[in-house]
């Protein structure tokens, strides 16, 4: 009788029970609410602490509460309200003209070789000339009233919008153009489906720079033969040594600049919600 010896079955492969090492995240992390206000709030706290400790000369840099009191007084008198409305009107008029010019010129230069030959070099020449250096010439051309102020703001705005939008148009991958040709898209469909989505990121970068530039230009322009506006208010305060009034004007400029930039960022996130970037 033959005895058959059964070999035990090979043990199943033991799963690797070692804990997997968690990969370190390279992304910045979850967006914190109101994170961009942290810096300004910290700066305000340091300013208040230094003023309370007597580290700052009140005549040169008044305390925050002094600036708030001065601003409230100017608002009650109606002076600050009038100056803010005047400045907003100038900035909005120049920004609207600059935005329109920047987009139209970028499209004309980015979509046609003829437009690029006629426009791109001229705009880059304009960019090389300091915009504020054009003020004396524009005063001779347009007079010393409101027109030249709005024209200078428009130039300050259109240049970054043109440059960034044109760069985005030039950077569109040529394979998308070939794909549009294969699909038989018309010129209008090509612009709507390929060109505009591809140029929007660069356009919003230029838009943010243009918004900031409009406020920067306004500070200088409102000190030239103006009778109202935040810059005029600050210039008059300089003659009387009113540093608190000057700081009120700077704070208002800063607030409007922060609000306008945040508004553009919000619109950008909504319009470009299809993108997955580090800021998401």
Coordinates of C-alpha atoms in Angstrom, one line a residue:
X1 CA 0.0 0.0 0.0
X2 CA 1.4 3.3 -1.0
X3 CA 1.3 6.1 1.4
X4 CA 0.7 9.5 0.0
X5 CA 2.2 12.4 1.9
X6 CA 0.3 15.6 1.5
X7 CA 2.4 18.7 1.5
X8 CA 1.0 21.7 3.3
X9 CA -0.1 24.4 1.0
X10 CA 2.2 27.3 0.6
X11 CA 1.2 30.1 2.9
X12 CA -0.4 33.0 1.2
X13 CA 1.8 36.0 0.6
X14 CA 1.7 38.1 3.7
X15 CA 0.6 41.5 2.9
X16 CA 3.1 44.2 3.7
X17 CA 1.8 45.5 6.9
X18 CA 4.4 48.3 7.1
X19 CA 2.6 51.7 7.1
X20 CA 3.0 53.6 3.9
X21 CA 5.0 56.7 4.3
X22 CA 2.6 59.6 3.7
X23 CA 3.9 61.9 0.9
X24 CA 4.5 65.5 1.9
X25 CA 2.1 67.8 0.2
X26 CA 3.7 70.4 -2.0
X27 CA 0.7 72.6 -2.5
X28 CA 0.4 75.7 -0.3
X29 CA -2.6 74.2 1.5
X30 CA -6.2 75.2 2.1
X31 CA -7.0 78.9 1.5
X32 CA -7.5 80.8 4.7
X33 CA -10.5 83.1 4.9
X34 CA -9.6 86.8 4.6
X35 CA -5.9 85.8 4.5
X36 CA -4.9 88.9 2.5
X37 CA -6.1 91.1 5.3
X38 CA -3.6 89.6 7.7
X39 CA -0.7 91.8 6.5
X40 CA -2.6 95.2 6.7
X41 CA -4.1 94.3 10.1
X42 CA -0.7 93.4 11.5
X43 CA 0.8 96.6 10.1
X44 CA -2.0 98.6 11.7
X45 CA -1.4 96.9 15.0
X46 CA 2.3 97.7 14.9
X47 CA 1.5 101.3 14.0
X48 CA -0.9 101.6 17.0
X49 CA 1.5 99.9 19.4
X50 CA 4.4 102.2 18.4
X51 CA 2.2 105.3 18.7
X52 CA 0.9 104.2 22.1
X53 CA 4.4 103.6 23.3
X54 CA 5.6 107.0 22.1
X55 CA 8.0 105.6 19.6
X56 CA 6.6 107.7 16.7
X57 CA 6.6 111.5 16.4
X58 CA 2.9 112.6 16.3
X59 CA 3.8 115.5 14.1
X60 CA 5.3 113.3 11.4
X61 CA 3.2 110.1 11.9
X62 CA 0.0 110.6 13.8
X63 CA -1.6 107.8 15.7
X64 CA -4.2 105.7 13.9
X65 CA -7.0 107.0 16.2
X66 CA -6.0 110.6 15.3
X67 CA -6.2 109.7 11.6
X68 CA -9.6 108.2 12.1
X69 CA -10.8 111.3 14.0
X70 CA -9.6 113.5 11.2
X71 CA -11.2 111.4 8.5
X72 CA -14.5 111.4 10.4
X73 CA -14.3 115.2 10.7
X74 CA -13.6 115.6 7.0
X75 CA -16.5 113.2 6.2
X76 CA -18.9 115.2 8.4
X77 CA -17.8 118.5 6.7
X78 CA -18.5 117.0 3.3
X79 CA -15.0 117.6 2.1
X80 CA -13.9 114.0 2.0
X81 CA -17.1 112.9 0.3
X82 CA -16.7 115.4 -2.5
X83 CA -13.0 114.6 -3.0
X84 CA -13.7 110.8 -3.1
X85 CA -16.4 111.1 -5.7
X86 CA -14.2 113.3 -7.9
X87 CA -11.3 110.9 -7.7
X88 CA -13.6 107.9 -8.4
X89 CA -15.0 109.7 -11.5
X90 CA -11.5 110.4 -12.9
X91 CA -10.2 107.0 -12.2
X92 CA -13.3 105.3 -13.7
X93 CA -13.2 107.4 -16.8
X94 CA -9.5 106.8 -17.5
X95 CA -9.8 103.1 -16.6
X96 CA -12.7 102.5 -19.0
X97 CA -10.9 104.1 -21.9
X98 CA -7.7 102.3 -21.1
X99 CA -9.4 99.0 -20.7
X100 CA -11.2 99.3 -24.1
X101 CA -8.0 100.4 -25.9
X102 CA -5.9 97.7 -24.4
X103 CA -8.2 94.9 -25.3
X104 CA -8.9 96.1 -28.8
X105 CA -5.3 96.7 -29.6
X106 CA -4.2 93.4 -28.1
X107 CA -6.8 91.5 -30.2
X108 CA -5.9 93.4 -33.4
X109 CA -2.2 92.8 -32.8
X110 CA -2.5 89.2 -31.6
X111 CA -4.8 87.9 -34.3
X112 CA -3.3 89.5 -37.4
X113 CA 0.3 89.9 -38.6
X114 CA -0.6 93.3 -40.1
X115 CA -1.9 94.5 -36.7
X116 CA 1.2 93.2 -34.9
X117 CA 3.4 95.0 -37.3
X118 CA 1.6 98.3 -36.9
X119 CA 0.7 98.1 -33.2
X120 CA 3.1 96.0 -31.1
X121 CA 6.2 98.1 -31.8
X122 CA 4.3 101.4 -31.2
X123 CA 2.9 100.2 -27.8
X124 CA 6.3 99.0 -26.7
X125 CA 7.8 102.3 -27.6
X126 CA 5.1 104.0 -25.5
X127 CA 5.9 101.6 -22.7
X128 CA 9.5 102.7 -22.8
X129 CA 8.6 106.3 -22.3
X130 CA 7.8 107.2 -18.7
X131 CA 4.0 107.9 -18.7
X132 CA 4.2 110.7 -16.2
X133 CA 6.9 112.3 -18.3
X134 CA 4.2 112.9 -20.9
X135 CA 2.3 115.2 -18.6
X136 CA 3.9 118.5 -19.9
X137 CA 3.2 117.5 -23.5
X138 CA -0.4 116.5 -22.8
X139 CA -1.0 119.8 -21.0
X140 CA 0.1 121.6 -24.2
X141 CA -2.2 119.4 -26.3
X142 CA -5.3 119.0 -24.2
X143 CA -5.1 121.9 -21.7
X144 CA -4.7 121.7 -18.0
X145 CA -8.2 120.6 -17.2
X146 CA -9.7 117.2 -16.7
X147 CA -9.1 115.8 -20.2
X148 CA -5.3 115.4 -19.9
X149 CA -5.7 113.7 -16.5
X150 CA -8.1 111.1 -17.9
X151 CA -5.8 110.6 -20.9
X152 CA -2.8 110.0 -18.7
X153 CA -4.7 107.5 -16.6
X154 CA -5.9 105.7 -19.8
X155 CA -2.3 105.3 -20.9
X156 CA -1.2 104.0 -17.6
X157 CA -4.1 101.4 -17.7
X158 CA -3.9 100.3 -21.3
X159 CA -0.2 99.4 -21.5
X160 CA -0.3 96.5 -18.9
X161 CA -3.6 95.2 -20.3
X162 CA -2.3 95.2 -23.8
X163 CA 1.1 93.6 -22.9
X164 CA -0.4 90.8 -20.9
X165 CA -3.3 90.0 -23.2
X166 CA -1.1 90.1 -26.3
X167 CA 1.4 87.8 -24.5
X168 CA -1.4 85.4 -23.7
X169 CA -2.6 85.4 -27.3
X170 CA 0.9 84.8 -28.6
X171 CA 1.3 81.9 -26.1
X172 CA -1.7 79.9 -27.3
X173 CA -0.4 76.5 -28.4
X174 CA -0.4 76.2 -32.2
X175 CA -1.9 72.7 -31.9
X176 CA -5.1 74.2 -30.8
X177 CA -5.1 76.3 -34.0
X178 CA -4.6 73.1 -36.0
X179 CA -7.3 71.3 -34.1
X180 CA -9.7 74.2 -34.9
X181 CA -8.8 74.0 -38.5
X182 CA -9.4 70.3 -38.6
X183 CA -12.8 70.7 -36.9
X184 CA -13.7 73.3 -39.4
X185 CA -14.3 76.2 -37.0
X186 CA -15.2 79.6 -38.4
X187 CA -13.1 82.6 -37.4
X188 CA -15.7 83.7 -34.9
X189 CA -16.0 80.2 -33.4
X190 CA -12.2 80.1 -33.2
X191 CA -12.0 83.4 -31.3
X192 CA -14.9 82.4 -29.0
X193 CA -13.8 78.8 -28.2
X194 CA -10.0 79.0 -28.4
X195 CA -8.7 82.6 -28.4
X196 CA -10.8 84.1 -25.6
X197 CA -10.3 81.2 -23.1
X198 CA -6.6 81.1 -23.8
X199 CA -6.1 84.8 -23.4
X200 CA -8.2 85.3 -20.2
X201 CA -5.5 84.4 -17.7
X202 CA -3.1 87.0 -19.1
X203 CA -5.9 89.5 -19.5
X204 CA -6.8 89.3 -15.8
X205 CA -3.1 89.8 -14.8
X206 CA -3.1 93.0 -17.0
X207 CA -6.4 94.1 -15.5
X208 CA -5.1 93.9 -12.0
X209 CA -2.0 95.9 -13.0
X210 CA -4.2 98.4 -14.8
X211 CA -6.5 98.9 -11.8
X212 CA -3.5 99.6 -9.5
X213 CA -1.9 101.9 -12.1
X214 CA -5.1 104.0 -12.3
X215 CA -4.8 104.8 -8.6
X216 CA -1.1 105.4 -8.8
X217 CA -1.5 107.9 -11.6
X218 CA -4.3 109.6 -9.9
X219 CA -2.2 110.5 -6.9
X220 CA 0.2 112.5 -9.1
X221 CA -2.4 114.0 -11.5
X222 CA -4.7 115.4 -8.8
X223 CA -1.9 117.6 -7.6
X224 CA -1.6 119.4 -10.9
X225 CA -4.0 122.3 -11.2
X226 CA -6.8 120.5 -9.5
X227 CA -9.5 122.0 -7.3
X228 CA -10.8 118.8 -5.8
X229 CA -9.9 115.2 -5.4
X230 CA -7.9 113.2 -2.8
X231 CA -4.6 114.2 -4.4
X232 CA -5.6 117.9 -4.2
X233 CA -6.6 117.4 -0.6
X234 CA -3.2 115.9 0.2
X235 CA -1.4 118.6 -1.6
X236 CA -3.2 121.3 0.3
X237 CA -2.5 119.5 3.6
X238 CA 1.3 119.5 2.7
X239 CA 1.3 123.3 2.6
X240 CA -0.2 123.5 6.1
X241 CA 1.8 120.6 7.6
X242 CA -1.3 118.5 8.2
X243 CA 0.2 115.0 8.2
X244 CA -3.0 113.5 9.5
X245 CA -5.0 114.7 6.5
X246 CA -2.2 113.3 4.2
X247 CA -2.5 109.9 5.9
X248 CA -6.3 110.0 5.5
X249 CA -5.8 110.4 1.8
X250 CA -3.3 107.6 1.7
X251 CA -5.5 105.3 3.7
X252 CA -8.5 106.0 1.3
X253 CA -6.3 105.3 -1.7
X254 CA -5.1 102.1 -0.1
X255 CA -8.6 101.0 0.7
X256 CA -9.9 101.6 -2.8
X257 CA -6.9 99.9 -4.3
X258 CA -7.4 96.8 -2.1
X259 CA -11.1 96.7 -2.9
X260 CA -10.6 97.0 -6.6
X261 CA -7.9 94.4 -6.7
X262 CA -9.9 92.0 -4.6
X263 CA -12.9 92.5 -6.9
X264 CA -10.8 91.7 -10.0
X265 CA -9.5 88.6 -8.2
X266 CA -13.0 87.5 -7.3
X267 CA -14.2 87.9 -10.9
X268 CA -11.1 86.0 -12.1
X269 CA -11.8 83.0 -9.9
X270 CA -15.4 82.9 -11.1
X271 CA -14.6 83.2 -14.7
X272 CA -11.6 80.9 -14.6
X273 CA -13.2 78.4 -12.2
X274 CA -12.3 75.6 -14.7
X275 CA -8.6 76.0 -14.0
X276 CA -6.9 74.1 -11.2
X277 CA -4.1 76.2 -9.9
X278 CA -2.2 76.7 -6.6
X279 CA -4.5 79.5 -5.7
X280 CA -7.6 77.3 -5.7

